[in-house]
């Protein structure tokens, strides 16, 4: 049997910590391991963090095929996918600022929440073609949103498989009208990740259980864009001694700091449970 193709897909917005080591080692032991740099958000990503990612992974004893895919080099492919969704009548421009959305939600008591927070109240869905055209022609910045109900109807019922939690019925509706692109980020995480997993022939997506809900959206995008559906294995998140998950924000011990304090790759693998 062919080994699964797996991937570790960090964003170079900081140094890797022990939680990342767990995710990378998990992917590497589950199949033929790829590294992908998710640097869509060019404002937050830094080349020095990318260099540090490769150093840390090599230090841990991992190796991966070259060249590494960098999302920032593939904006044209993401654009093509957006054009395809647009051609299916599933996207609309949204001119709302964050403040506009907050105001609208505050005014409508009891706005529904999804995995990423309150759902978009649909303000810009009501605009006429003439209004949209006028604002775009006037240079107003806009995001592209997926008309979720139309997208779900177009795709029909969908399911996906998680190695830990079994067969799942896809419920992307819980996200509402998601943003798939913005002026400053030409593809959302969901779009770029789904397209890249297909382009790289990933057969088993391993990632933290914190991204479990995202897979409902990825499954929908696969159906709309005619992409294959990999299998998934959402794994546990490493937690510290007090039971909190390690994160950049909480200054989890970075692999660099562990290395500089004299820990060996074997020590760090053991700390991560490998
Ligand atoms: N780039 C994402 C992160 O840093 C990972 C995305 C994924 O594995 O699908 O959390």
PDB file of C-alpha atoms and ligand atoms in Angstrom:
ATOM      1  CA  UNK A   1       0.000   0.000   0.000  1.00  0.00           C
ATOM      2  CA  UNK A   2       1.223   3.507  -0.825  1.00  0.00           C
ATOM      3  CA  UNK A   3       2.049   5.582   2.261  1.00  0.00           C
ATOM      4  CA  UNK A   4      -0.211   8.543   2.957  1.00  0.00           C
ATOM      5  CA  UNK A   5       1.047  11.984   1.991  1.00  0.00           C
ATOM      6  CA  UNK A   6       0.891  14.205   5.090  1.00  0.00           C
ATOM      7  CA  UNK A   7       1.920  17.773   5.726  1.00  0.00           C
ATOM      8  CA  UNK A   8       2.960  20.259   8.365  1.00  0.00           C
ATOM      9  CA  UNK A   9       1.768  23.728   7.366  1.00  0.00           C
ATOM     10  CA  UNK A  10       3.000  26.421   9.744  1.00  0.00           C
ATOM     11  CA  UNK A  11       2.569  30.162   9.316  1.00  0.00           C
ATOM     12  CA  UNK A  12       5.894  31.984   9.748  1.00  0.00           C
ATOM     13  CA  UNK A  13       4.518  34.485  12.256  1.00  0.00           C
ATOM     14  CA  UNK A  14       6.700  33.398  15.187  1.00  0.00           C
ATOM     15  CA  UNK A  15       9.086  30.737  16.420  1.00  0.00           C
ATOM     16  CA  UNK A  16       7.906  27.132  16.625  1.00  0.00           C
ATOM     17  CA  UNK A  17       7.072  25.873  20.104  1.00  0.00           C
ATOM     18  CA  UNK A  18       6.641  22.448  21.596  1.00  0.00           C
ATOM     19  CA  UNK A  19       3.031  22.233  20.331  1.00  0.00           C
ATOM     20  CA  UNK A  20       4.304  22.669  16.773  1.00  0.00           C
ATOM     21  CA  UNK A  21       6.930  19.975  17.385  1.00  0.00           C
ATOM     22  CA  UNK A  22       4.099  17.624  18.338  1.00  0.00           C
ATOM     23  CA  UNK A  23       2.118  18.488  15.176  1.00  0.00           C
ATOM     24  CA  UNK A  24       5.174  18.073  12.928  1.00  0.00           C
ATOM     25  CA  UNK A  25       6.229  14.760  14.501  1.00  0.00           C
ATOM     26  CA  UNK A  26       2.632  13.516  14.308  1.00  0.00           C
ATOM     27  CA  UNK A  27       2.474  14.289  10.572  1.00  0.00           C
ATOM     28  CA  UNK A  28       5.914  12.825   9.943  1.00  0.00           C
ATOM     29  CA  UNK A  29       5.094   9.502  11.602  1.00  0.00           C
ATOM     30  CA  UNK A  30       1.747   9.259   9.757  1.00  0.00           C
ATOM     31  CA  UNK A  31       3.107   9.277   6.215  1.00  0.00           C
ATOM     32  CA  UNK A  32       5.323  10.802   3.588  1.00  0.00           C
ATOM     33  CA  UNK A  33       5.840  14.219   5.123  1.00  0.00           C
ATOM     34  CA  UNK A  34       5.674  17.597   3.333  1.00  0.00           C
ATOM     35  CA  UNK A  35       6.263  21.063   4.719  1.00  0.00           C
ATOM     36  CA  UNK A  36       4.172  23.990   3.445  1.00  0.00           C
ATOM     37  CA  UNK A  37       4.626  27.612   4.403  1.00  0.00           C
ATOM     38  CA  UNK A  38       1.254  29.312   4.960  1.00  0.00           C
ATOM     39  CA  UNK A  39       2.361  32.895   4.408  1.00  0.00           C
ATOM     40  CA  UNK A  40      -0.803  34.368   2.916  1.00  0.00           C
ATOM     41  CA  UNK A  41      -0.878  37.104   5.525  1.00  0.00           C
ATOM     42  CA  UNK A  42       2.199  38.863   4.194  1.00  0.00           C
ATOM     43  CA  UNK A  43       1.860  41.632   6.796  1.00  0.00           C
ATOM     44  CA  UNK A  44       2.423  39.230   9.715  1.00  0.00           C
ATOM     45  CA  UNK A  45       4.816  36.707   8.147  1.00  0.00           C
ATOM     46  CA  UNK A  46       8.596  37.214   8.380  1.00  0.00           C
ATOM     47  CA  UNK A  47      11.363  35.488   6.383  1.00  0.00           C
ATOM     48  CA  UNK A  48      13.433  35.010   9.542  1.00  0.00           C
ATOM     49  CA  UNK A  49      10.640  32.913  11.072  1.00  0.00           C
ATOM     50  CA  UNK A  50      10.528  30.807   7.909  1.00  0.00           C
ATOM     51  CA  UNK A  51      14.281  30.172   8.190  1.00  0.00           C
ATOM     52  CA  UNK A  52      13.838  29.293  11.863  1.00  0.00           C
ATOM     53  CA  UNK A  53      11.054  26.790  11.012  1.00  0.00           C
ATOM     54  CA  UNK A  54      13.376  24.873   8.683  1.00  0.00           C
ATOM     55  CA  UNK A  55      16.213  24.968  11.225  1.00  0.00           C
ATOM     56  CA  UNK A  56      14.006  23.702  14.037  1.00  0.00           C
ATOM     57  CA  UNK A  57      12.468  20.898  11.979  1.00  0.00           C
ATOM     58  CA  UNK A  58      15.878  19.744  10.707  1.00  0.00           C
ATOM     59  CA  UNK A  59      17.238  19.877  14.266  1.00  0.00           C
ATOM     60  CA  UNK A  60      14.359  17.620  15.354  1.00  0.00           C
ATOM     61  CA  UNK A  61      15.617  15.150  12.757  1.00  0.00           C
ATOM     62  CA  UNK A  62      12.855  15.649  10.180  1.00  0.00           C
ATOM     63  CA  UNK A  63      13.389  15.873   6.432  1.00  0.00           C
ATOM     64  CA  UNK A  64      10.986  16.792   3.646  1.00  0.00           C
ATOM     65  CA  UNK A  65      10.997  17.169  -0.145  1.00  0.00           C
ATOM     66  CA  UNK A  66      12.075  20.391  -1.873  1.00  0.00           C
ATOM     67  CA  UNK A  67      10.959  22.815  -3.098  1.00  0.00           C
ATOM     68  CA  UNK A  68       8.668  23.756  -0.248  1.00  0.00           C
ATOM     69  CA  UNK A  69       5.355  25.281  -1.336  1.00  0.00           C
ATOM     70  CA  UNK A  70       4.885  28.868  -0.184  1.00  0.00           C
ATOM     71  CA  UNK A  71       1.352  30.154  -0.433  1.00  0.00           C
ATOM     72  CA  UNK A  72       2.520  33.678  -1.262  1.00  0.00           C
ATOM     73  CA  UNK A  73       3.736  32.347  -4.666  1.00  0.00           C
ATOM     74  CA  UNK A  74       0.342  30.952  -5.643  1.00  0.00           C
ATOM     75  CA  UNK A  75      -2.002  33.910  -5.526  1.00  0.00           C
ATOM     76  CA  UNK A  76      -2.911  33.396  -9.217  1.00  0.00           C
ATOM     77  CA  UNK A  77      -4.204  29.870  -8.475  1.00  0.00           C
ATOM     78  CA  UNK A  78      -6.318  31.132  -5.603  1.00  0.00           C
ATOM     79  CA  UNK A  79      -7.683  33.844  -7.890  1.00  0.00           C
ATOM     80  CA  UNK A  80      -8.698  31.220 -10.462  1.00  0.00           C
ATOM     81  CA  UNK A  81     -10.613  29.314  -7.805  1.00  0.00           C
ATOM     82  CA  UNK A  82     -12.360  32.508  -6.710  1.00  0.00           C
ATOM     83  CA  UNK A  83     -13.285  33.204 -10.344  1.00  0.00           C
ATOM     84  CA  UNK A  84     -14.724  29.719 -10.604  1.00  0.00           C
ATOM     85  CA  UNK A  85     -16.862  30.177  -7.483  1.00  0.00           C
ATOM     86  CA  UNK A  86     -17.881  33.591  -8.715  1.00  0.00           C
ATOM     87  CA  UNK A  87     -18.892  32.061 -12.061  1.00  0.00           C
ATOM     88  CA  UNK A  88     -21.181  29.715 -10.111  1.00  0.00           C
ATOM     89  CA  UNK A  89     -22.840  32.780  -8.542  1.00  0.00           C
ATOM     90  CA  UNK A  90     -21.613  31.821  -5.056  1.00  0.00           C
ATOM     91  CA  UNK A  91     -19.581  34.923  -4.107  1.00  0.00           C
ATOM     92  CA  UNK A  92     -20.559  38.490  -3.363  1.00  0.00           C
ATOM     93  CA  UNK A  93     -18.517  41.584  -2.503  1.00  0.00           C
ATOM     94  CA  UNK A  94     -18.748  42.817   1.068  1.00  0.00           C
ATOM     95  CA  UNK A  95     -17.795  46.413   1.813  1.00  0.00           C
ATOM     96  CA  UNK A  96     -18.395  46.242   5.571  1.00  0.00           C
ATOM     97  CA  UNK A  97     -15.638  47.224   7.980  1.00  0.00           C
ATOM     98  CA  UNK A  98     -15.278  45.318  11.242  1.00  0.00           C
ATOM     99  CA  UNK A  99     -16.960  48.250  12.999  1.00  0.00           C
ATOM    100  CA  UNK A 100     -19.918  48.150  10.547  1.00  0.00           C
ATOM    101  CA  UNK A 101     -20.411  44.470  11.298  1.00  0.00           C
ATOM    102  CA  UNK A 102     -20.189  44.977  15.065  1.00  0.00           C
ATOM    103  CA  UNK A 103     -22.733  47.782  14.909  1.00  0.00           C
ATOM    104  CA  UNK A 104     -25.130  45.684  12.868  1.00  0.00           C
ATOM    105  CA  UNK A 105     -24.774  42.720  15.236  1.00  0.00           C
ATOM    106  CA  UNK A 106     -25.271  44.901  18.314  1.00  0.00           C
ATOM    107  CA  UNK A 107     -28.469  46.265  16.778  1.00  0.00           C
ATOM    108  CA  UNK A 108     -29.824  42.766  16.067  1.00  0.00           C
ATOM    109  CA  UNK A 109     -30.161  41.188  19.517  1.00  0.00           C
ATOM    110  CA  UNK A 110     -29.096  37.530  19.656  1.00  0.00           C
ATOM    111  CA  UNK A 111     -26.972  37.287  16.496  1.00  0.00           C
ATOM    112  CA  UNK A 112     -26.061  33.636  15.862  1.00  0.00           C
ATOM    113  CA  UNK A 113     -22.495  32.531  16.611  1.00  0.00           C
ATOM    114  CA  UNK A 114     -20.298  30.141  14.639  1.00  0.00           C
ATOM    115  CA  UNK A 115     -16.896  28.579  15.349  1.00  0.00           C
ATOM    116  CA  UNK A 116     -15.137  31.877  14.530  1.00  0.00           C
ATOM    117  CA  UNK A 117     -17.532  34.206  16.351  1.00  0.00           C
ATOM    118  CA  UNK A 118     -20.761  35.967  15.379  1.00  0.00           C
ATOM    119  CA  UNK A 119     -22.025  35.170  11.899  1.00  0.00           C
ATOM    120  CA  UNK A 120     -21.978  37.876   9.260  1.00  0.00           C
ATOM    121  CA  UNK A 121     -25.430  39.509   9.316  1.00  0.00           C
ATOM    122  CA  UNK A 122     -25.650  39.584   5.523  1.00  0.00           C
ATOM    123  CA  UNK A 123     -25.704  43.355   5.104  1.00  0.00           C
ATOM    124  CA  UNK A 124     -23.966  43.417   1.703  1.00  0.00           C
ATOM    125  CA  UNK A 125     -25.967  40.520   0.313  1.00  0.00           C
ATOM    126  CA  UNK A 126     -28.854  42.933  -0.073  1.00  0.00           C
ATOM    127  CA  UNK A 127     -26.971  45.358  -2.334  1.00  0.00           C
ATOM    128  CA  UNK A 128     -28.084  45.596  -5.942  1.00  0.00           C
ATOM    129  CA  UNK A 129     -25.689  44.903  -8.801  1.00  0.00           C
ATOM    130  CA  UNK A 130     -25.705  48.635  -9.563  1.00  0.00           C
ATOM    131  CA  UNK A 131     -24.731  49.523  -5.981  1.00  0.00           C
ATOM    132  CA  UNK A 132     -21.960  46.930  -5.992  1.00  0.00           C
ATOM    133  CA  UNK A 133     -20.641  48.104  -9.341  1.00  0.00           C
ATOM    134  CA  UNK A 134     -20.731  51.731  -8.237  1.00  0.00           C
ATOM    135  CA  UNK A 135     -18.781  51.109  -5.046  1.00  0.00           C
ATOM    136  CA  UNK A 136     -16.198  48.941  -6.772  1.00  0.00           C
ATOM    137  CA  UNK A 137     -15.768  51.544  -9.525  1.00  0.00           C
ATOM    138  CA  UNK A 138     -15.289  54.196  -6.822  1.00  0.00           C
ATOM    139  CA  UNK A 139     -12.388  52.152  -5.434  1.00  0.00           C
ATOM    140  CA  UNK A 140     -14.056  50.995  -2.193  1.00  0.00           C
ATOM    141  CA  UNK A 141     -12.119  48.060  -0.653  1.00  0.00           C
ATOM    142  CA  UNK A 142     -14.109  44.858  -0.382  1.00  0.00           C
ATOM    143  CA  UNK A 143     -13.908  41.235   0.707  1.00  0.00           C
ATOM    144  CA  UNK A 144     -15.423  38.319  -1.197  1.00  0.00           C
ATOM    145  CA  UNK A 145     -17.901  36.293   0.826  1.00  0.00           C
ATOM    146  CA  UNK A 146     -19.330  32.873   0.109  1.00  0.00           C
ATOM    147  CA  UNK A 147     -23.126  32.846  -0.046  1.00  0.00           C
ATOM    148  CA  UNK A 148     -23.254  29.852   2.282  1.00  0.00           C
ATOM    149  CA  UNK A 149     -26.839  28.736   1.724  1.00  0.00           C
ATOM    150  CA  UNK A 150     -26.424  28.765  -2.076  1.00  0.00           C
ATOM    151  CA  UNK A 151     -23.071  26.979  -1.778  1.00  0.00           C
ATOM    152  CA  UNK A 152     -24.558  24.236   0.423  1.00  0.00           C
ATOM    153  CA  UNK A 153     -27.464  23.770  -1.954  1.00  0.00           C
ATOM    154  CA  UNK A 154     -25.096  23.581  -4.933  1.00  0.00           C
ATOM    155  CA  UNK A 155     -22.891  21.000  -3.199  1.00  0.00           C
ATOM    156  CA  UNK A 156     -25.633  18.824  -1.676  1.00  0.00           C
ATOM    157  CA  UNK A 157     -25.070  16.668   1.442  1.00  0.00           C
ATOM    158  CA  UNK A 158     -21.382  15.991   2.177  1.00  0.00           C
ATOM    159  CA  UNK A 159     -19.357  13.976   4.632  1.00  0.00           C
ATOM    160  CA  UNK A 160     -15.725  13.463   5.606  1.00  0.00           C
ATOM    161  CA  UNK A 161     -13.761  11.073   7.750  1.00  0.00           C
ATOM    162  CA  UNK A 162     -11.718  11.789  10.852  1.00  0.00           C
ATOM    163  CA  UNK A 163      -9.455   9.017  12.118  1.00  0.00           C
ATOM    164  CA  UNK A 164     -10.147   9.949  15.749  1.00  0.00           C
ATOM    165  CA  UNK A 165     -13.845  10.846  15.592  1.00  0.00           C
ATOM    166  CA  UNK A 166     -15.156   8.792  12.677  1.00  0.00           C
ATOM    167  CA  UNK A 167     -17.505   9.716   9.835  1.00  0.00           C
ATOM    168  CA  UNK A 168     -18.698  13.324   9.937  1.00  0.00           C
ATOM    169  CA  UNK A 169     -21.619  14.973   8.183  1.00  0.00           C
ATOM    170  CA  UNK A 170     -20.297  18.280   6.842  1.00  0.00           C
ATOM    171  CA  UNK A 171     -22.013  21.288   8.443  1.00  0.00           C
ATOM    172  CA  UNK A 172     -20.316  24.312   6.869  1.00  0.00           C
ATOM    173  CA  UNK A 173     -23.524  26.325   7.441  1.00  0.00           C
ATOM    174  CA  UNK A 174     -22.321  26.922  11.005  1.00  0.00           C
ATOM    175  CA  UNK A 175     -19.815  29.480   9.619  1.00  0.00           C
ATOM    176  CA  UNK A 176     -22.350  31.632   7.775  1.00  0.00           C
ATOM    177  CA  UNK A 177     -21.200  33.741   4.814  1.00  0.00           C
ATOM    178  CA  UNK A 178     -17.430  33.294   5.176  1.00  0.00           C
ATOM    179  CA  UNK A 179     -14.808  35.632   3.767  1.00  0.00           C
ATOM    180  CA  UNK A 180     -12.768  33.828   1.092  1.00  0.00           C
ATOM    181  CA  UNK A 181     -10.576  36.789   0.085  1.00  0.00           C
ATOM    182  CA  UNK A 182      -9.804  40.339   1.137  1.00  0.00           C
ATOM    183  CA  UNK A 183      -8.108  43.219  -0.557  1.00  0.00           C
ATOM    184  CA  UNK A 184      -4.956  42.736   1.543  1.00  0.00           C
ATOM    185  CA  UNK A 185      -5.092  38.915   1.742  1.00  0.00           C
ATOM    186  CA  UNK A 186      -6.031  37.535  -1.663  1.00  0.00           C
ATOM    187  CA  UNK A 187      -7.151  34.162  -0.272  1.00  0.00           C
ATOM    188  CA  UNK A 188      -8.421  33.065   3.128  1.00  0.00           C
ATOM    189  CA  UNK A 189      -6.790  30.254   5.081  1.00  0.00           C
ATOM    190  CA  UNK A 190      -9.717  27.988   4.152  1.00  0.00           C
ATOM    191  CA  UNK A 191      -9.375  28.530   0.415  1.00  0.00           C
ATOM    192  CA  UNK A 192      -5.572  28.397   0.214  1.00  0.00           C
ATOM    193  CA  UNK A 193      -5.302  25.355   2.483  1.00  0.00           C
ATOM    194  CA  UNK A 194      -7.960  23.383   0.598  1.00  0.00           C
ATOM    195  CA  UNK A 195      -6.433  24.146  -2.795  1.00  0.00           C
ATOM    196  CA  UNK A 196      -2.898  23.386  -1.608  1.00  0.00           C
ATOM    197  CA  UNK A 197      -3.777  20.076  -0.002  1.00  0.00           C
ATOM    198  CA  UNK A 198      -5.206  19.031  -3.377  1.00  0.00           C
ATOM    199  CA  UNK A 199      -2.325  20.501  -5.425  1.00  0.00           C
ATOM    200  CA  UNK A 200       0.218  18.691  -3.234  1.00  0.00           C
ATOM    201  CA  UNK A 201      -1.603  15.354  -3.332  1.00  0.00           C
ATOM    202  CA  UNK A 202      -2.091  15.263   0.439  1.00  0.00           C
ATOM    203  CA  UNK A 203      -4.068  12.113   1.293  1.00  0.00           C
ATOM    204  CA  UNK A 204      -4.136  12.467   5.097  1.00  0.00           C
ATOM    205  CA  UNK A 205      -4.471  15.906   6.683  1.00  0.00           C
ATOM    206  CA  UNK A 206      -3.193  15.837  10.263  1.00  0.00           C
ATOM    207  CA  UNK A 207      -3.666  18.933  12.378  1.00  0.00           C
ATOM    208  CA  UNK A 208      -4.802  20.009  15.814  1.00  0.00           C
ATOM    209  CA  UNK A 209      -8.342  19.456  16.964  1.00  0.00           C
ATOM    210  CA  UNK A 210      -8.653  23.265  17.220  1.00  0.00           C
ATOM    211  CA  UNK A 211      -9.084  23.199  13.414  1.00  0.00           C
ATOM    212  CA  UNK A 212     -11.741  20.463  13.426  1.00  0.00           C
ATOM    213  CA  UNK A 213     -14.578  22.831  12.505  1.00  0.00           C
ATOM    214  CA  UNK A 214     -12.567  24.290   9.607  1.00  0.00           C
ATOM    215  CA  UNK A 215     -12.744  20.906   7.879  1.00  0.00           C
ATOM    216  CA  UNK A 216     -16.489  21.360   7.311  1.00  0.00           C
ATOM    217  CA  UNK A 217     -15.657  24.377   5.160  1.00  0.00           C
ATOM    218  CA  UNK A 218     -12.778  22.630   3.418  1.00  0.00           C
ATOM    219  CA  UNK A 219     -15.070  19.731   2.484  1.00  0.00           C
ATOM    220  CA  UNK A 220     -17.575  22.191   0.980  1.00  0.00           C
ATOM    221  CA  UNK A 221     -14.858  23.963  -1.030  1.00  0.00           C
ATOM    222  CA  UNK A 222     -13.599  20.596  -2.327  1.00  0.00           C
ATOM    223  CA  UNK A 223     -17.087  19.794  -3.591  1.00  0.00           C
ATOM    224  CA  UNK A 224     -17.565  23.200  -5.223  1.00  0.00           C
ATOM    225  CA  UNK A 225     -14.130  23.184  -6.870  1.00  0.00           C
ATOM    226  CA  UNK A 226     -14.052  19.521  -7.940  1.00  0.00           C
ATOM    227  CA  UNK A 227     -11.122  18.609  -5.661  1.00  0.00           C
ATOM    228  CA  UNK A 228     -10.436  15.232  -4.044  1.00  0.00           C
ATOM    229  CA  UNK A 229     -11.233  14.796  -0.345  1.00  0.00           C
ATOM    230  CA  UNK A 230      -8.333  13.609   1.803  1.00  0.00           C
ATOM    231  CA  UNK A 231      -8.851  11.765   5.065  1.00  0.00           C
ATOM    232  CA  UNK A 232      -8.337  13.720   8.262  1.00  0.00           C
ATOM    233  CA  UNK A 233      -6.811  13.087  11.652  1.00  0.00           C
ATOM    234  CA  UNK A 234      -7.361  15.945  14.078  1.00  0.00           C
ATOM    235  CA  UNK A 235      -5.016  15.307  16.959  1.00  0.00           C
ATOM    236  CA  UNK A 236      -4.975  16.466  20.560  1.00  0.00           C
ATOM    237  CA  UNK A 237      -3.234  19.700  21.484  1.00  0.00           C
ATOM    238  CA  UNK A 238      -0.303  19.505  23.849  1.00  0.00           C
ATOM    239  CA  UNK A 239      -1.046  21.171  27.148  1.00  0.00           C
ATOM    240  CA  UNK A 240       1.259  22.565  29.813  1.00  0.00           C
ATOM    241  CA  UNK A 241       1.443  21.369  33.419  1.00  0.00           C
ATOM    242  CA  UNK A 242      -1.635  23.447  34.293  1.00  0.00           C
ATOM    243  CA  UNK A 243      -3.650  21.951  31.445  1.00  0.00           C
ATOM    244  CA  UNK A 244      -3.528  24.990  29.133  1.00  0.00           C
ATOM    245  CA  UNK A 245      -2.689  24.498  25.498  1.00  0.00           C
ATOM    246  CA  UNK A 246       0.703  25.782  24.411  1.00  0.00           C
ATOM    247  CA  UNK A 247       0.425  28.855  22.241  1.00  0.00           C
ATOM    248  CA  UNK A 248       2.556  31.650  20.887  1.00  0.00           C
ATOM    249  CA  UNK A 249       0.582  34.128  22.914  1.00  0.00           C
ATOM    250  CA  UNK A 250       1.290  32.374  26.216  1.00  0.00           C
ATOM    251  CA  UNK A 251       5.012  32.253  25.433  1.00  0.00           C
ATOM    252  CA  UNK A 252       5.189  28.487  25.203  1.00  0.00           C
ATOM    253  CA  UNK A 253       8.813  27.314  25.264  1.00  0.00           C
ATOM    254  CA  UNK A 254      10.145  27.712  21.741  1.00  0.00           C
ATOM    255  CA  UNK A 255      12.236  24.978  20.168  1.00  0.00           C
ATOM    256  CA  UNK A 256      15.053  27.511  19.887  1.00  0.00           C
ATOM    257  CA  UNK A 257      14.938  28.243  23.626  1.00  0.00           C
ATOM    258  CA  UNK A 258      14.811  24.531  24.445  1.00  0.00           C
ATOM    259  CA  UNK A 259      17.804  23.915  22.165  1.00  0.00           C
ATOM    260  CA  UNK A 260      19.748  26.814  23.680  1.00  0.00           C
ATOM    261  CA  UNK A 261      19.036  25.573  27.189  1.00  0.00           C
ATOM    262  CA  UNK A 262      20.875  22.372  26.297  1.00  0.00           C
ATOM    263  CA  UNK A 263      17.959  20.073  25.407  1.00  0.00           C
ATOM    264  CA  UNK A 264      18.724  17.499  22.708  1.00  0.00           C
ATOM    265  CA  UNK A 265      16.325  16.590  19.865  1.00  0.00           C
ATOM    266  CA  UNK A 266      15.672  13.340  21.733  1.00  0.00           C
ATOM    267  CA  UNK A 267      14.708  15.316  24.864  1.00  0.00           C
ATOM    268  CA  UNK A 268      12.301  17.503  22.879  1.00  0.00           C
ATOM    269  CA  UNK A 269      10.762  14.516  21.093  1.00  0.00           C
ATOM    270  CA  UNK A 270      10.205  12.938  24.486  1.00  0.00           C
ATOM    271  CA  UNK A 271       8.697  16.170  25.850  1.00  0.00           C
ATOM    272  CA  UNK A 272       6.259  16.102  22.931  1.00  0.00           C
ATOM    273  CA  UNK A 273       5.470  12.456  23.651  1.00  0.00           C
ATOM    274  CA  UNK A 274       7.443  10.852  20.798  1.00  0.00           C
TER     275      UNK A 274
HETATM  276  N1  LIG B   1      -1.226  27.316   9.072  1.00  0.00           N
HETATM  277  C1  LIG B   1      -2.052  26.757  10.088  1.00  0.00           C
HETATM  278  C2  LIG B   1      -1.484  27.045  11.464  1.00  0.00           C
HETATM  279  O1  LIG B   1      -0.418  27.584  11.577  1.00  0.00           O
HETATM  280  C3  LIG B   1      -2.198  25.246   9.973  1.00  0.00           C
HETATM  281  C4  LIG B   1      -3.208  24.892   8.990  1.00  0.00           C
HETATM  282  C5  LIG B   1      -3.500  23.427   8.770  1.00  0.00           C
HETATM  283  O2  LIG B   1      -2.755  22.542   9.241  1.00  0.00           O
HETATM  284  O3  LIG B   1      -4.453  23.183   8.072  1.00  0.00           O
HETATM  285  O4  LIG B   1      -2.112  26.755  12.453  1.00  0.00           O
END
